CSV table of C-alpha atoms in Angstrom, one decimal:
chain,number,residue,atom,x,y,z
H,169,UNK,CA,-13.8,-31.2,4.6
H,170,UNK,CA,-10.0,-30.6,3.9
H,171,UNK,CA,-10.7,-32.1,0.4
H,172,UNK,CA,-13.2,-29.4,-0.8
H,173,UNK,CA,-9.8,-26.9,-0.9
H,174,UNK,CA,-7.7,-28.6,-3.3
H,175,UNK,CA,-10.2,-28.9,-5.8
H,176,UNK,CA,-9.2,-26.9,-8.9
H,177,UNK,CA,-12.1,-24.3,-9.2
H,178,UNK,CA,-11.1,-24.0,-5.5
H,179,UNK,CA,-7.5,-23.2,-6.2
H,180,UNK,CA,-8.4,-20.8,-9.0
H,181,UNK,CA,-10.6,-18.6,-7.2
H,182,UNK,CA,-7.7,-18.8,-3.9
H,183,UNK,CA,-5.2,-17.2,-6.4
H,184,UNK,CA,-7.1,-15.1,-8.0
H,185,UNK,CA,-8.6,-13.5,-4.9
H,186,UNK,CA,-4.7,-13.2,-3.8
H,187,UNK,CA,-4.4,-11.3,-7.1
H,188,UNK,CA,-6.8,-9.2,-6.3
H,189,UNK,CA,-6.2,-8.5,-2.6
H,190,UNK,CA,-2.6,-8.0,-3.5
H,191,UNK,CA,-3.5,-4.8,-5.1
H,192,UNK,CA,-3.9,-2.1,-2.1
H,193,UNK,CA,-0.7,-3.6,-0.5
H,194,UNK,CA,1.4,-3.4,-3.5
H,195,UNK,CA,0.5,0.5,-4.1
H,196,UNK,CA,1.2,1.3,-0.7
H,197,UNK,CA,4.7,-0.4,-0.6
H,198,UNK,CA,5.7,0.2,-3.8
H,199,UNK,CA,4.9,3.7,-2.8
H,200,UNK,CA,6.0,3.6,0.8
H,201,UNK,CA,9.9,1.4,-0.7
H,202,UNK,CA,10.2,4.7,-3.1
H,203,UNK,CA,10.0,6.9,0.5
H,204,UNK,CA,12.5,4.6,2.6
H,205,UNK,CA,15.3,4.3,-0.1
H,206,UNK,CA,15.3,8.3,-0.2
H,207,UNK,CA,15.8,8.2,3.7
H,208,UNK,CA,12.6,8.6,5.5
H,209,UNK,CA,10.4,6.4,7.2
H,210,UNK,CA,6.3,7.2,6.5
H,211,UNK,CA,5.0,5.5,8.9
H,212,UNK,CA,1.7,7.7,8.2
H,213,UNK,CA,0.7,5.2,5.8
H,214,UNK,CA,-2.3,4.0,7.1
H,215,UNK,CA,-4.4,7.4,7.8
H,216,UNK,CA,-2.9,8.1,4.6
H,217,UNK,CA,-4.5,4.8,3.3
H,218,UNK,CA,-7.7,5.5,5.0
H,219,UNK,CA,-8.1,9.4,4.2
H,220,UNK,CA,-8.1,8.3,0.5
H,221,UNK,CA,-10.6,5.6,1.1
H,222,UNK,CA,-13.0,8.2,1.8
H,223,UNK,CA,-12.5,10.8,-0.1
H,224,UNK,CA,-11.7,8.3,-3.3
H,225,UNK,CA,-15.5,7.3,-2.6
H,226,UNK,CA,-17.2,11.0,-1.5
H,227,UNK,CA,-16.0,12.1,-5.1
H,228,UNK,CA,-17.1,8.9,-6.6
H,229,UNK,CA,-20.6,9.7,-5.3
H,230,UNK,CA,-20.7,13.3,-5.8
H,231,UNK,CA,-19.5,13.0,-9.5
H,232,UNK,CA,-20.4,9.7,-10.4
H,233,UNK,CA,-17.2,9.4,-11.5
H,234,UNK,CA,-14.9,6.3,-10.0
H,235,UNK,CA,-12.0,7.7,-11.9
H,236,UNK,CA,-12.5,11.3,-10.1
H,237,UNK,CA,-12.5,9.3,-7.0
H,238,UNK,CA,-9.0,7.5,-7.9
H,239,UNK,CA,-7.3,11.2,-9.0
H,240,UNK,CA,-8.9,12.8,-5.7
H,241,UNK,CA,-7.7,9.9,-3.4
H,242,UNK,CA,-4.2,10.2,-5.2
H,243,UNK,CA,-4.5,13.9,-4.5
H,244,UNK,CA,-5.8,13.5,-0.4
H,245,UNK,CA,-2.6,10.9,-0.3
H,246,UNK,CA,0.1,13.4,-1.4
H,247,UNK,CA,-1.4,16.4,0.3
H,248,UNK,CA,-1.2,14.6,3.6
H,249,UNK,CA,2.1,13.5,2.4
H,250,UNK,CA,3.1,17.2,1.9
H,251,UNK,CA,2.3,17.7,5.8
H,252,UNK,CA,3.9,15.1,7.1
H,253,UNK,CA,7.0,16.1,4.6
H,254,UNK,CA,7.2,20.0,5.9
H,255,UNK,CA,7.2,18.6,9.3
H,256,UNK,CA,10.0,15.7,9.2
H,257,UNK,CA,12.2,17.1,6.2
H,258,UNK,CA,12.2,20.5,6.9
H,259,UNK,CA,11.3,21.0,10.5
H,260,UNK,CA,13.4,18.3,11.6
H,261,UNK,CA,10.2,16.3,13.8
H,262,UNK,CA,10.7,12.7,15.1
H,263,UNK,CA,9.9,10.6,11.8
H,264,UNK,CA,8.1,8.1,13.7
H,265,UNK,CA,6.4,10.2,15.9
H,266,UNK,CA,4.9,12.0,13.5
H,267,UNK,CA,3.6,9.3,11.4
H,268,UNK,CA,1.7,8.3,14.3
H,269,UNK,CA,-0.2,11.6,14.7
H,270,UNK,CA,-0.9,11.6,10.8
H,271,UNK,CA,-2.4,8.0,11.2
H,272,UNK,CA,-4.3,9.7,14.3
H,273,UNK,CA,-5.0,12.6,12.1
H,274,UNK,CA,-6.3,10.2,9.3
H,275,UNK,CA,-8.8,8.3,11.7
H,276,UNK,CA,-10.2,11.4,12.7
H,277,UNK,CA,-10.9,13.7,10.0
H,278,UNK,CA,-12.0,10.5,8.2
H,279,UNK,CA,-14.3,9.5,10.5
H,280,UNK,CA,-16.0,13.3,11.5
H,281,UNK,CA,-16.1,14.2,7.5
H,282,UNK,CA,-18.2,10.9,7.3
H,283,UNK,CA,-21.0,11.8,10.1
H,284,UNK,CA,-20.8,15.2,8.8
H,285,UNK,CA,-21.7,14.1,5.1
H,286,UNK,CA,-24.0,11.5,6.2
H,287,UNK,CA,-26.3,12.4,8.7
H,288,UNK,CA,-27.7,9.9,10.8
H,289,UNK,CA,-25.9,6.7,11.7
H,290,UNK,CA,-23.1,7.6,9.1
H,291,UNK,CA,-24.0,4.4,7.3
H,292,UNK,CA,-22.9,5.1,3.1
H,293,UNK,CA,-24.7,4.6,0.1
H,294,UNK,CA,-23.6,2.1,-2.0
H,295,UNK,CA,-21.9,3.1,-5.5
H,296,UNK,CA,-21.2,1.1,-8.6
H,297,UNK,CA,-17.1,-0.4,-8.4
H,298,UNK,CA,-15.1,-1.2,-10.8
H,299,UNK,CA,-15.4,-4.3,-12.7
H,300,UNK,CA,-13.1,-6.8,-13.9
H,301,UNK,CA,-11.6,-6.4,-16.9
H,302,UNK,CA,-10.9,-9.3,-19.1
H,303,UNK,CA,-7.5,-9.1,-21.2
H,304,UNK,CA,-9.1,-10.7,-24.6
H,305,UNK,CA,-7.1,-13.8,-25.5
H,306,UNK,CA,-5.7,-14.2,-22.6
H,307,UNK,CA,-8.6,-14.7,-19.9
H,308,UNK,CA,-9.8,-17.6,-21.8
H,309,UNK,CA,-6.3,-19.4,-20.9
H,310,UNK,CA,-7.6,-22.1,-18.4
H,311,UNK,CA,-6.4,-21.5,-14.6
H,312,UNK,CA,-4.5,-18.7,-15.5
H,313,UNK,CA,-6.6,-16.4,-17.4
H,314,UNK,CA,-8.9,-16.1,-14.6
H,315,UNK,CA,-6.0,-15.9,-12.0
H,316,UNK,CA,-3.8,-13.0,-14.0
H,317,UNK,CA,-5.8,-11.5,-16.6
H,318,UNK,CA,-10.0,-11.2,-15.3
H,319,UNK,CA,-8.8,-8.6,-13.0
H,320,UNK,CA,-9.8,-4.9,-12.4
H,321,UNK,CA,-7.5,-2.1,-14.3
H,322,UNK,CA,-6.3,-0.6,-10.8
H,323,UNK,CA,-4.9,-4.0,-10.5
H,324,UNK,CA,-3.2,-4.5,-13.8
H,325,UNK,CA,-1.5,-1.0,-12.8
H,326,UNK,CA,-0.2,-2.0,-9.4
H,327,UNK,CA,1.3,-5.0,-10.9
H,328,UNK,CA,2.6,-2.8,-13.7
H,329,UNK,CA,4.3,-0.2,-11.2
H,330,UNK,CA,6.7,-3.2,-10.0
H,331,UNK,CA,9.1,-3.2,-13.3
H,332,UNK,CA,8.2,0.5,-13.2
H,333,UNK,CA,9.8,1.1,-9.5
H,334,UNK,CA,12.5,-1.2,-10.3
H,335,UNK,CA,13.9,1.1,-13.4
H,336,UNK,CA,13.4,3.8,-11.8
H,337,UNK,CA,15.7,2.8,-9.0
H,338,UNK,CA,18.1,0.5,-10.6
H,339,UNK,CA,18.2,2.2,-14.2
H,340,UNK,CA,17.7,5.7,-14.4
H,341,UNK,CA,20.0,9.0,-12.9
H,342,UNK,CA,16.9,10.0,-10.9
H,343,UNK,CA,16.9,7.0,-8.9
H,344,UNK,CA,20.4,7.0,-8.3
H,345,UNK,CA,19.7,10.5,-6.7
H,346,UNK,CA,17.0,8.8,-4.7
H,347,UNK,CA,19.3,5.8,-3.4
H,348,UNK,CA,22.1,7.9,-2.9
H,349,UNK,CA,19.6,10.7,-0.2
H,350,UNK,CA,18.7,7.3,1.8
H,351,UNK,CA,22.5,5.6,1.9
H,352,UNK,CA,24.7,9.1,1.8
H,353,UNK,CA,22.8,12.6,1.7
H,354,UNK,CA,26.3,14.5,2.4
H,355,UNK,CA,28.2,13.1,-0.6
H,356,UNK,CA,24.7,14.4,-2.6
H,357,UNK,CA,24.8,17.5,-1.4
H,358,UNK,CA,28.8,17.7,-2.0
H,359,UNK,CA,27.8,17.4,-5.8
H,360,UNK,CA,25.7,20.0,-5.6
H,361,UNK,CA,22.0,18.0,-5.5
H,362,UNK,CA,20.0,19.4,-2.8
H,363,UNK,CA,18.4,16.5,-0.8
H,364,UNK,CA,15.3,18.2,0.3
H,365,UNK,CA,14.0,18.1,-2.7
H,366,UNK,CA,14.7,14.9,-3.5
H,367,UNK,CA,12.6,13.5,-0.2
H,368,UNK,CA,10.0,15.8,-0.5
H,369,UNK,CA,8.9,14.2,-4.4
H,370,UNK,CA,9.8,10.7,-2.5
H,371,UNK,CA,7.5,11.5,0.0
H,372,UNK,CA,4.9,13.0,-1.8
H,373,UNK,CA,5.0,9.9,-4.6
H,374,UNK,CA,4.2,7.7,-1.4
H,375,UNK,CA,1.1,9.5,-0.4
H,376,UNK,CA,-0.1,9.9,-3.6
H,377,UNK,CA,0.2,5.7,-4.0
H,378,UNK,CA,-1.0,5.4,-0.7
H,379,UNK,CA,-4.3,7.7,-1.2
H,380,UNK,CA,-4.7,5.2,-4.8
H,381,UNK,CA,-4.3,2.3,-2.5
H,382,UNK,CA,-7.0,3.4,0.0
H,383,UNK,CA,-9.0,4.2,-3.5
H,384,UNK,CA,-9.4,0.9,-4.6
H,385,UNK,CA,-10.7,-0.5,-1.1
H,386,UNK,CA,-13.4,1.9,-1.3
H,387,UNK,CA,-14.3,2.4,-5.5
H,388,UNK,CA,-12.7,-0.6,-6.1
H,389,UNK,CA,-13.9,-3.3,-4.2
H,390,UNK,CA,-16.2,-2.6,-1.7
H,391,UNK,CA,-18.7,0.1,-3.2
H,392,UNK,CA,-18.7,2.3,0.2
H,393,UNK,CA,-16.8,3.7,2.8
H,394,UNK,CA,-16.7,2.6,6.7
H,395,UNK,CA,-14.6,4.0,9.3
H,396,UNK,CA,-11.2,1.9,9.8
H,397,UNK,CA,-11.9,-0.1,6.6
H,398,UNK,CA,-8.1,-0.1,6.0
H,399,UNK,CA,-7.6,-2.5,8.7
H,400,UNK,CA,-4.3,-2.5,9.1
H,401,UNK,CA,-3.2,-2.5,5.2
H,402,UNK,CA,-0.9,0.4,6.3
H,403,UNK,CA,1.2,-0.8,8.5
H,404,UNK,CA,1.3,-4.4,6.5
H,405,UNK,CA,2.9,-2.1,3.5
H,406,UNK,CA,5.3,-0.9,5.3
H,407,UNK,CA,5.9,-4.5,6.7
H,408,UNK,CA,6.0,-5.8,3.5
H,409,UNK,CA,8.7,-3.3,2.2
H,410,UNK,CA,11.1,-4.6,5.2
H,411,UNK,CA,10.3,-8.1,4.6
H,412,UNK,CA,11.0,-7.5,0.7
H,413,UNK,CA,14.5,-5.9,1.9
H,414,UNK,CA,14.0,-2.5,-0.1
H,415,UNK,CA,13.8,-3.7,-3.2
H,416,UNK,CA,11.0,-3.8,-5.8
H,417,UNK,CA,10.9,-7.6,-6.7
H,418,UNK,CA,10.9,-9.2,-3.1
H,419,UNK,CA,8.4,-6.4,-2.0
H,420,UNK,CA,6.1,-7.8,-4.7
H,421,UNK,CA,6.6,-11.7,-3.4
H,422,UNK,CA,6.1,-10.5,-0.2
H,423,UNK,CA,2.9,-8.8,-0.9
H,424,UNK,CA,1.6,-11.8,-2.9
H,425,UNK,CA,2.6,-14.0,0.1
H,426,UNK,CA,0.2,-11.9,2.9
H,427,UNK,CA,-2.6,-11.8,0.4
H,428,UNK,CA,-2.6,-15.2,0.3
H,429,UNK,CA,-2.5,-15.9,3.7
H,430,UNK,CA,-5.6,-13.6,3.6
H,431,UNK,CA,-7.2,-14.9,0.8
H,432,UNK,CA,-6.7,-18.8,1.9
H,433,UNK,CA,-8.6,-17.5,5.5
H,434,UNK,CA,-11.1,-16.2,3.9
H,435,UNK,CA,-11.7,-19.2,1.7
H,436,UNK,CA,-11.4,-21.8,4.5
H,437,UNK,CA,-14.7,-19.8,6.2
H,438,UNK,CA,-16.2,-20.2,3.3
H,439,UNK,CA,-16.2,-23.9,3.0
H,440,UNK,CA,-16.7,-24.3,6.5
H,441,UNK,CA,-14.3,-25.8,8.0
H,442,UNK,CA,-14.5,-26.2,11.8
H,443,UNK,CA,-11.6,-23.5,12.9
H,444,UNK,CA,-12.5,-20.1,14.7
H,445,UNK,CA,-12.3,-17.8,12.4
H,446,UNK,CA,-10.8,-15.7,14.9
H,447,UNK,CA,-7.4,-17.3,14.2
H,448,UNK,CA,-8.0,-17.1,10.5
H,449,UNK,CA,-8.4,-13.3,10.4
H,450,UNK,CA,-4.8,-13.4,12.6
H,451,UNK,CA,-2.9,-15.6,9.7
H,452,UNK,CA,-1.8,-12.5,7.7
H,453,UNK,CA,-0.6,-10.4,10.8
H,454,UNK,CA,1.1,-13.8,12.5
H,455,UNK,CA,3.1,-13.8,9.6
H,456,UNK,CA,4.0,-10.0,9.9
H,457,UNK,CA,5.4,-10.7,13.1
H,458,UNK,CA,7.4,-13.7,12.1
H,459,UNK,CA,8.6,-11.5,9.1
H,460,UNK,CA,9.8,-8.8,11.0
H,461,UNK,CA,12.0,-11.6,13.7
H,462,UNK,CA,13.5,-13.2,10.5
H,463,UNK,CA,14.4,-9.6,8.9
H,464,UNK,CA,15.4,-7.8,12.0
H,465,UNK,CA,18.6,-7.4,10.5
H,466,UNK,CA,18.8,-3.5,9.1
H,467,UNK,CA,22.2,-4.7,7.0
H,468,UNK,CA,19.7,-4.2,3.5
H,469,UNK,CA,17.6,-0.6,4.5
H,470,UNK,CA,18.6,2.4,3.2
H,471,UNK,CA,22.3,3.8,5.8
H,472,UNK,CA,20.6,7.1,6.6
H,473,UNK,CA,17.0,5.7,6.6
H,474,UNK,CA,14.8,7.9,9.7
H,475,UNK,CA,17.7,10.1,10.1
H,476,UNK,CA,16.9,13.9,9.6
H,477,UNK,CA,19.7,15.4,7.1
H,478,UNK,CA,20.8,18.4,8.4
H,479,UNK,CA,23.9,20.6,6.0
H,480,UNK,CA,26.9,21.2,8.4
C-alpha cells in the first residue's frame, strides 16, 4: 500500500497541494512577521483570519464578485487590526490578552452574522472559486509546471510577497524604521520618528494580510463559508513566523514544511492506508509543538517584541 505514494503522479499532486495549501499560511505570517519585527505580538490572527473568511465570501455572493470578496476581507482584516491596534499601541492593553478576546471576538461575530444572513441551519450556498491559472510555457514543464505554475493568482501573490517582505525589511529606509520600533523604539524616537505610527501601519498591514488569508479559504478554495473553517491556520502563522526566526525566507520554508505535513495526511487517507486518520489530522500541529521546543530560544525576535513603548 506504501508503494501507491511514491509513484510520480502521486508525488506531483503531494507538492502541488503543499503549493496550494501553503498559500493562507504564508499571507498570514508574512503579514503577522511584518507586526513582530515592529514590536508587537498579534496574536489576534485567527479571528482575524476567520472574520475575513466570511465576509471575503458574503461579498462574493452578494456581488458576484470574488475580487470584491478579496478587497472586503483585506478591508474586515485591517479594521479589526485597527482595534486591536488603538487598544495595545495606544491604550497600553496586555498584547496577548487582547489578541485573545479579538480571536473570541472573531468567532463570534462570525458565527451570529452567519445565522443572521442565513436563516435556518446557517448552512451557505455554494459560489464559484477561483481557478487555477496556468502560467503559459511554463505549466507544460513536466513535474514542475503543475507543481509551481497551475496554481490560482492568490497563490502566485503570496509567493510573490516573500522577496517583497524581504526588501522591504532588509533594503529600504522604511523597513529599517520598522526593525529599529521592534529592537530599540527609544533610539527612534530620539531621532525624531514617532513609533506609534510606525506599529499602527505594521499592525494594520497584518490584518489586512490576515483578512486576504482567510479570503482565499472561503473564495479561494472551498466556495462557502462554515463557522471555525480556519482551523487553527492562525495560530500556525504565528508559529511559523517563530519557527522561521523573523525573517522572510525561513518563514517561507517553514510554511512549505507544515503544508506538507498537511498535504501528505491528506494524501495518505486518500490511498487508504490503514492509519487513523485521527493521527494524520495531528501531523501539522505535532510539528508546531516540536518547532516551538527547538526554537524556544527568543535570541532572533525582535528586543522590544510585546513590550508596550511608552516616551519617558
Amino acid at each position: 500500500m506504501l508503494d501507491a505514494l511514491f509513484q510520480t503522479s502521486i508525488l506531483v499532486s503531494v507538492a502541488a497541494a503543499t503549493i496550494r495549501i501553503s498559500t493562507p499560511l504564508l499571507l498570514a505570517a508574512l503579514g503577522e512577521l511584518i507586526a513582530e519585527r515592529s514590536g508587537v505580538y498579534n496574536m489576534g490572527l485567527e479571528g482575524m483570519m476567520l472574520m475575513g473568511a466570511f465576509t471575503g465570501y458574503l461579498a462574493a455572493y452578494e456581488s458576484g464578485s470574488l475580487w470584491l470578496g478579496v478587497l472586503a476581507a483585506g478591508f474586515t482584516g485591517a479594521l479589526m487590526a485597527l482595534v486591536f491596534a488603538v487598544l495595545v499601541i495606544t491604550l497600553k492593553v496586555e498584547q496577548i490578552v487582547t489578541g485573545l478576546a479579538v480571536n473570541l471576538l472573531g468567532a463570534g461575530l462570525s458565527t451570529y452574522w452567519l445565522r443572521s444572513a442565513f436563516a435556518g441551519d446557517g448552512k451557505t450556498p455554494t459560489i464559484p472559486f477561483f481557478a487555477d491559472v496556468p502560467v503559459p510555457g511554463l505549466s507544460d514543464v513536466p513535474v514542475l509546471g503543475p507543481i509551481l505554475f497551475d496554481q490560482r493568482v492568490l497563490t502566485y501573490i503570496a509567493f510573490l510577497m516573500v522577496p517583497a517582505v524581504w526588501l522591504f525589511l532588509f533594503r529600504t529606509r522604511y523597513g529599517l524604521i520598522v526593525r529599529c520600533a521592534g529592537d530599540n523604539p527609544k533610539a527612534l524616537d530620539v531621532k525624531g520618528v514617532k513609533v506609534a505610527p510606525v506599529q499602527y501601519a505594521a499592525v494594520l498591514f497584518g490584518g489586512l494580510m490576515a483578512g486576504v488569508a482567510g479570503a482565499f479559504l472561503s473564495v479561494g478554495q472551498a466556495a462557502r463559508f462554515v463557522p471555525d473553517m480556519t482551523n487553527g491556520r492562525g495560530w500556525l502563522a504565528i508559529i511559523i513566523v517563530i519557527a522561521g526566526l523573523w525573517r522572510p525566507y525561513p518563514v517561507f520554508v517553514a510554511a512549505l514544511v507544515f503544508s506538507f505535513l498537511d498535504a501528505l495526511q491528506l494524501q495518505i487517507q486518500g490511498v487508504g492506508i490503514a492509519i487513523p486518520y485521527q493521527y494524520m489530522l495531528m501531523m501539522p500541529y505535532v510539528a508546531a509543538i516540536v518547532a516551538l521546543m527547538i526554537r524556544r530560544s527568543r535570541t532572533s525576535a525582535p528586543a522590544m517584541l510585546g513590550v508596550p513603548y511608552r516616551r519617558e
